[in-house]
Short mmCIF file of N, CA and C in Angstrom, two decimals:
data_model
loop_
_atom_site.label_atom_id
_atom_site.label_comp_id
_atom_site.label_asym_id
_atom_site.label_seq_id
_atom_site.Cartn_x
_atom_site.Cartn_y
_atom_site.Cartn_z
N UNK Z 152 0.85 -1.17 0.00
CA UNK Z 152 0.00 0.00 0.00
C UNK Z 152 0.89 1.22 0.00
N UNK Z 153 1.16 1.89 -0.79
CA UNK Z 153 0.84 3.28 -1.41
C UNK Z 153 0.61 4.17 -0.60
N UNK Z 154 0.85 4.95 0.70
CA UNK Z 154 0.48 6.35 1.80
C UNK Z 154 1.09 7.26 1.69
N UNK Z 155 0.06 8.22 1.34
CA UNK Z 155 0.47 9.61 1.48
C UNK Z 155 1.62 10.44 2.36
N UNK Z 156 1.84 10.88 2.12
CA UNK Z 156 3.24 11.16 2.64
C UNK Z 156 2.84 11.87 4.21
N UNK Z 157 1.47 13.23 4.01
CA UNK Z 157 0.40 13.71 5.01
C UNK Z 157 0.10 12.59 5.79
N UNK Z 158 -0.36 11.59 5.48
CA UNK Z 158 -1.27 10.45 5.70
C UNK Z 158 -0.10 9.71 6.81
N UNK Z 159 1.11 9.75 6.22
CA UNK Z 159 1.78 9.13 6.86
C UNK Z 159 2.74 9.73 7.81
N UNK Z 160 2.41 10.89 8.46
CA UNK Z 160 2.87 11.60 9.50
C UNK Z 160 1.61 11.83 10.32
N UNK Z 161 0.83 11.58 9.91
CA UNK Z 161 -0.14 11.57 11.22
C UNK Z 161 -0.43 10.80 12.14
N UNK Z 162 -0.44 11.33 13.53
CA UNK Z 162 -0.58 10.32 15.08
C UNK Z 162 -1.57 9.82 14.92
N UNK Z 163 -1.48 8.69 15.57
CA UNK Z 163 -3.11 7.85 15.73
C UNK Z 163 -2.79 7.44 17.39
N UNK Z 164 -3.94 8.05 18.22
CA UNK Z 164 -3.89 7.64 19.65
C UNK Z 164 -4.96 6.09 19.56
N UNK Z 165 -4.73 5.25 18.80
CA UNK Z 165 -6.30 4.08 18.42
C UNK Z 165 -5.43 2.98 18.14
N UNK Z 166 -4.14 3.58 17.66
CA UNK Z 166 -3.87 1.82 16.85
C UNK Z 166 -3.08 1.34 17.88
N UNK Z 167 -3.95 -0.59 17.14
CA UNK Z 167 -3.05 -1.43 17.55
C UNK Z 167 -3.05 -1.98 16.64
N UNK Z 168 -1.50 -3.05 16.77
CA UNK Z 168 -1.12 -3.66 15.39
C UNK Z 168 -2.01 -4.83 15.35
N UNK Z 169 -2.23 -5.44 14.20
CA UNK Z 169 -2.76 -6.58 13.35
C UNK Z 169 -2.03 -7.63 13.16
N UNK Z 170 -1.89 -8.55 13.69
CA UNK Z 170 -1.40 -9.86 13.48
C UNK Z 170 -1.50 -10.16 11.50
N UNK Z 171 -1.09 -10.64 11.01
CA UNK Z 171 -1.39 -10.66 9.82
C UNK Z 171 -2.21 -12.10 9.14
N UNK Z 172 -1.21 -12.99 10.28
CA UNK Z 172 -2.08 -14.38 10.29
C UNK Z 172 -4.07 -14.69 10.69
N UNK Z 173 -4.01 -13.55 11.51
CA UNK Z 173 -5.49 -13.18 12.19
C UNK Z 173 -6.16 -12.27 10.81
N UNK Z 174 -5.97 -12.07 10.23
CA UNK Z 174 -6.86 -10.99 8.55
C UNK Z 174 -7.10 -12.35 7.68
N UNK Z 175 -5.74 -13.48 7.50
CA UNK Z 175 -6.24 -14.64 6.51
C UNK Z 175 -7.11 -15.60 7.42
N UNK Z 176 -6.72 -15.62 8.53
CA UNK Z 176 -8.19 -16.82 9.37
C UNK Z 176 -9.60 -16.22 9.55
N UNK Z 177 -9.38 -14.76 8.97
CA UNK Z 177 -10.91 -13.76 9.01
C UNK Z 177 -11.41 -14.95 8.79
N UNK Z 178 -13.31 -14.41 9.36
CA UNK Z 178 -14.73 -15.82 8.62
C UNK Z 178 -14.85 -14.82 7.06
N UNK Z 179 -15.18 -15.71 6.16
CA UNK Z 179 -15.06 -15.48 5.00
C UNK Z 179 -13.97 -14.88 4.14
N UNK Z 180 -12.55 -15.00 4.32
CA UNK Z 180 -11.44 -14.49 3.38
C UNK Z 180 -10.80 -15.40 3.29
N UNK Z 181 -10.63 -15.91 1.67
CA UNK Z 181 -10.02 -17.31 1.45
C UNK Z 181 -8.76 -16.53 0.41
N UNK Z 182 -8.23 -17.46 -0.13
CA UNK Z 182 -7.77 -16.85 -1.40
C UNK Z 182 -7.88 -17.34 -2.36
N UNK Z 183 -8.07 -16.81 -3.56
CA UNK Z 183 -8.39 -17.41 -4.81
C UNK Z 183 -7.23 -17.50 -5.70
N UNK Z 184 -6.48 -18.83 -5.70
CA UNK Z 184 -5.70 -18.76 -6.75
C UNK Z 184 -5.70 -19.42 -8.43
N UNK Z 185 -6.70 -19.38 -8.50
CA UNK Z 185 -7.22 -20.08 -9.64
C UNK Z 185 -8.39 -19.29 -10.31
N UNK Z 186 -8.79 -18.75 -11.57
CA UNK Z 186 -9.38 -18.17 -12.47
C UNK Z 186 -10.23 -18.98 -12.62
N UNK Z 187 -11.46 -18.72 -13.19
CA UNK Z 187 -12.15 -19.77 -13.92
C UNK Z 187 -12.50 -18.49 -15.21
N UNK Z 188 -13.04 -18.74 -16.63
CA UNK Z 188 -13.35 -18.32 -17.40
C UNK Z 188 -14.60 -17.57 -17.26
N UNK Z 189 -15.61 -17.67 -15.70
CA UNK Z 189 -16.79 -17.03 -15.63
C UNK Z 189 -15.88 -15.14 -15.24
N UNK Z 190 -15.29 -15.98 -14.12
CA UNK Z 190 -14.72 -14.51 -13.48
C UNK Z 190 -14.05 -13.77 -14.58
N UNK Z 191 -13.05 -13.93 -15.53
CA UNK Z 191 -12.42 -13.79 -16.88
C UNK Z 191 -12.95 -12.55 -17.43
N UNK Z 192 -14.54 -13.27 -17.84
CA UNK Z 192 -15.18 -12.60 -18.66
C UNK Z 192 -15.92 -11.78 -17.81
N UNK Z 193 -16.23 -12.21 -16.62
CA UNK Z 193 -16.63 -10.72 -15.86
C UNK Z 193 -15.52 -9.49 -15.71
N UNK Z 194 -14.17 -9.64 -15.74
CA UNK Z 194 -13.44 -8.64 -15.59
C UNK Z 194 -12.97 -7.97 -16.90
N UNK Z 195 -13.23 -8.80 -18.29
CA UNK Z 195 -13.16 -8.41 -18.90
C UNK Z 195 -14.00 -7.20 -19.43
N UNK Z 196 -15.60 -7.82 -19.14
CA UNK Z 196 -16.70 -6.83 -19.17
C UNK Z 196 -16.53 -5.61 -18.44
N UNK Z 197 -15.83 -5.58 -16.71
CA UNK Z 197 -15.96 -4.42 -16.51
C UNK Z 197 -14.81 -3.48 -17.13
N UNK Z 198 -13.55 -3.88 -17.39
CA UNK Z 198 -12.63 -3.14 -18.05
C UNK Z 198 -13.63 -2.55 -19.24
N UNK Z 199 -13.83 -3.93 -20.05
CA UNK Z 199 -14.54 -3.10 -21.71
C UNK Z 199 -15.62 -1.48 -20.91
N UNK Z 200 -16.25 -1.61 -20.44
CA UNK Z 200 -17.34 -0.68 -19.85
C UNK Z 200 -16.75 0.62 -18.87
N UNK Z 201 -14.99 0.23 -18.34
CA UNK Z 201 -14.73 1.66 -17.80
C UNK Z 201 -14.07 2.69 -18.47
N UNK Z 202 -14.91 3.70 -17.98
CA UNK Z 202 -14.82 5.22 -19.07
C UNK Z 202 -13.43 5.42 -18.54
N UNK Z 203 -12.67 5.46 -17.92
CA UNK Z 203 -11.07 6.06 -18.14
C UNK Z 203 -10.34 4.73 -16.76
N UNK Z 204 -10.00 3.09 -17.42
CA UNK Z 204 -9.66 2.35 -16.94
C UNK Z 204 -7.89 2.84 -16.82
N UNK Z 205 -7.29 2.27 -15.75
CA UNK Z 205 -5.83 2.58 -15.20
C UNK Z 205 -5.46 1.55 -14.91
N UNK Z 206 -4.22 0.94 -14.94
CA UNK Z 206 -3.71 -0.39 -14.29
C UNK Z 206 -2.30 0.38 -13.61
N UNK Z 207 -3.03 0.41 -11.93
CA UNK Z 207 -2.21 0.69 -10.90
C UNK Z 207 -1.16 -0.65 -10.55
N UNK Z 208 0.01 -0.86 -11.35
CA UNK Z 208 0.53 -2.58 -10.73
C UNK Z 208 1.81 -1.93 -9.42
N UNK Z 209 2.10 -3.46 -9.29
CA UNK Z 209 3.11 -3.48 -8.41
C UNK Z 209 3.75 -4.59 -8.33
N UNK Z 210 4.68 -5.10 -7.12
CA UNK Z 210 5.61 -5.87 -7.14
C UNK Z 210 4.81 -7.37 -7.44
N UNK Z 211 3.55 -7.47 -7.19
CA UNK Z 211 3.23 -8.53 -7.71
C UNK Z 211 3.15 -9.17 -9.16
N UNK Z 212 3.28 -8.30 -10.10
CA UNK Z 212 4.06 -8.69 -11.47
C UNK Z 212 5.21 -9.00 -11.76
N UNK Z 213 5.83 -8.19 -10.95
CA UNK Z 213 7.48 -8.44 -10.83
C UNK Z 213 7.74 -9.62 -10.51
N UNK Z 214 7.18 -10.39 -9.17
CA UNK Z 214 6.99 -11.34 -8.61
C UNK Z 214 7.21 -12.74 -9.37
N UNK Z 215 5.25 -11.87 -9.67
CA UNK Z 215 4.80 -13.02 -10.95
C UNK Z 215 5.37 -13.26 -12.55
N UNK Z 216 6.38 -12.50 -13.10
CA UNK Z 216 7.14 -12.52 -13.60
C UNK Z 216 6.10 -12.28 -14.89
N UNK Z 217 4.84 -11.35 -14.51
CA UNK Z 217 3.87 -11.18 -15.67
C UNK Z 217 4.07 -10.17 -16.27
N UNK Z 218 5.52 -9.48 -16.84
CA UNK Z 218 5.26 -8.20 -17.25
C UNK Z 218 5.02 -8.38 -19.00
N UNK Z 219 5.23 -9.64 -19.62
CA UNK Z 219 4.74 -9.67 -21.18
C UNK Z 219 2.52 -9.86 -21.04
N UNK Z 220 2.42 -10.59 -19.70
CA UNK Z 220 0.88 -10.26 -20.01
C UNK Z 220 0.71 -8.83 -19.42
N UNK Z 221 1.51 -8.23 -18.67
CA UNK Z 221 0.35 -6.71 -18.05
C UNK Z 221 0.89 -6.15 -19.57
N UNK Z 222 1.45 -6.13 -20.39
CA UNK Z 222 1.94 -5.37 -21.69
C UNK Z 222 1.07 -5.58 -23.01
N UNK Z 223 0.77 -7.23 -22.60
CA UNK Z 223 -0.49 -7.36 -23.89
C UNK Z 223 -1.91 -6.72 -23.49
N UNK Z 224 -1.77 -6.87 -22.12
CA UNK Z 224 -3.52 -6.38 -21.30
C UNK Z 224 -3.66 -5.01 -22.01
N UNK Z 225 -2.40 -4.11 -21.66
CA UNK Z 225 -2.21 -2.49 -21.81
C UNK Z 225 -2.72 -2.57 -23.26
N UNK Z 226 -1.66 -3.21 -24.10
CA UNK Z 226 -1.69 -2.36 -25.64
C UNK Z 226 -3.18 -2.71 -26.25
N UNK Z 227 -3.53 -4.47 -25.43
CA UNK Z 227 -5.01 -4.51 -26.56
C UNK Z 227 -5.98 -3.93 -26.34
N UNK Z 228 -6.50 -3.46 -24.81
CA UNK Z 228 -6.96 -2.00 -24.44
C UNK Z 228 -6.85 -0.89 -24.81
N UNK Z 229 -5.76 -0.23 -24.72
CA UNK Z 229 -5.05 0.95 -24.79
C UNK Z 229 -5.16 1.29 -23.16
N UNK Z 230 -4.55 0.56 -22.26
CA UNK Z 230 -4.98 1.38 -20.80
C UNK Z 230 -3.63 1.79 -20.24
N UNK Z 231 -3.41 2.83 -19.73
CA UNK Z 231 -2.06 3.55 -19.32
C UNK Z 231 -1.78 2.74 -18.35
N UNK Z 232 -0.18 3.05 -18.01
CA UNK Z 232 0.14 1.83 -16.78
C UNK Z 232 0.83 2.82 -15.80
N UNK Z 233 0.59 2.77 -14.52
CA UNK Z 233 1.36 3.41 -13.73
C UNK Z 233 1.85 2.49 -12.55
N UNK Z 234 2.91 2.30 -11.92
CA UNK Z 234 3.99 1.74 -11.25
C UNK Z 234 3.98 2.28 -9.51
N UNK Z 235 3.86 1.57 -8.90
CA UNK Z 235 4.50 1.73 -7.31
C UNK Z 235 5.79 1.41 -7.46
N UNK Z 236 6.45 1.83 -6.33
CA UNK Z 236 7.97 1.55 -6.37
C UNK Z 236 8.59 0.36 -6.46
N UNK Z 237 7.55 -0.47 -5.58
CA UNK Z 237 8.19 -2.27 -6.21
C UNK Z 237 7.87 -2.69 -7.73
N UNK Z 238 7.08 -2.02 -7.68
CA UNK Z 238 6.40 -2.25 -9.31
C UNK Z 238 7.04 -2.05 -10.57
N UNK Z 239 8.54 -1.28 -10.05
CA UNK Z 239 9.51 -0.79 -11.63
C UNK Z 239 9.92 -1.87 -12.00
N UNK Z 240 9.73 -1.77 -13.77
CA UNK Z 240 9.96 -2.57 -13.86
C UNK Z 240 9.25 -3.58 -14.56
N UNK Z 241 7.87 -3.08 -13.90
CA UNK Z 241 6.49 -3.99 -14.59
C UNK Z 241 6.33 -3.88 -16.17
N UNK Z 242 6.83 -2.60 -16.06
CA UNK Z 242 6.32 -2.08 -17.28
C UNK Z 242 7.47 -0.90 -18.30
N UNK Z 243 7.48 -1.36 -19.10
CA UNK Z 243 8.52 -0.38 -20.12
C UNK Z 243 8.17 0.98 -20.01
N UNK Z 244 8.80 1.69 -19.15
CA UNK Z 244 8.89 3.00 -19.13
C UNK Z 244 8.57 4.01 -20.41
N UNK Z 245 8.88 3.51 -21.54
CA UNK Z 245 9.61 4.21 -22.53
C UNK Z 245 7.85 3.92 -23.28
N UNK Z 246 7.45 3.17 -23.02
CA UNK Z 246 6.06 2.78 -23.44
C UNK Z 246 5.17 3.86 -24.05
N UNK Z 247 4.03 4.14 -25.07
CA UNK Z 247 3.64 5.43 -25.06
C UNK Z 247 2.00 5.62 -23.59
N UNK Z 248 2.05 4.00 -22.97
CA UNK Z 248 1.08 4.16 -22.30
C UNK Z 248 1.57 3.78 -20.78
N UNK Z 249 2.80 4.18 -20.70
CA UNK Z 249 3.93 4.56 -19.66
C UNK Z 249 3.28 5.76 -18.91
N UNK Z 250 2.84 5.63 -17.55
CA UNK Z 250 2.48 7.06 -16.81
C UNK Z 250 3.86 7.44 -15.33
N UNK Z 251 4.61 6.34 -15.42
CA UNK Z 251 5.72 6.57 -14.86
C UNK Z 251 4.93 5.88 -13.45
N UNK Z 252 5.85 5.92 -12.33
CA UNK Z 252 5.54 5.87 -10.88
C UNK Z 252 4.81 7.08 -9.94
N UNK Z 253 3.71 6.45 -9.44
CA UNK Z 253 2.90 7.56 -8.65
C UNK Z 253 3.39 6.78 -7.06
N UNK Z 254 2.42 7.86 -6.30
CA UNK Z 254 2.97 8.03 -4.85
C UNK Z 254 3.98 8.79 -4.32
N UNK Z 255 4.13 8.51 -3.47
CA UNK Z 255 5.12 9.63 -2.64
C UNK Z 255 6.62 9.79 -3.33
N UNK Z 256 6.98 8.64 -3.71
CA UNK Z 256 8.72 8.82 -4.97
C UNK Z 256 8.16 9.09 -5.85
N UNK Z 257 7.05 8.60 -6.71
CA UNK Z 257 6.84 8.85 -8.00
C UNK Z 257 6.52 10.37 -8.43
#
């Protein structure tokens, strides 16, 4: 996650930390690592239908070593790509649908 730089100088007299293991044993949060062709075509539909779609990526391409699919997603769309800091990398800079890195470095 991406915080404002404001966002991230501000006191909080409230927090306590989050176990991280306690968010995946939540009741109802599984993970889905598997696609099926229903979901596919539902995300395809909502991309086709958004009036000014963005692909915010990050280190999880890098990761996933998906930067030839986030490149076919971009060009057969036309959807601009913009980068978090783990995220350089995802995407050819030099690209014409290159928006560079946003957030606090970007």
């Amino acid at each position: 996650i991406d915080v404002p730089k404001d966002v991230g100088l501000e006191e909080f007299t409230d927090y306590r930390p989050i176990n991280q293991n306690n968010i995946i044993r939540s009741k109802g949060f599984r993970f889905i690592y598997r696609s099926t062709i229903k979901r596919l075509d539902q995300v395809t539909h909502l991309i086709e239908q958004a009036s000014q779609p963005l692909f915010y990526v990050g280190g999880g391409v890098v990761t996933a070593n998906a930067n030839n699919e986030l490149h076919k997603l971009a060009e057969h769309y036309q959807i601009p790509v913009t980068t978090t800091l783990m995220g350089k990398g995802a995407f050819n800079e030099n690209d014409n649908l290159a928006l560079g890195m946003l957030g606090m470095h970007g």
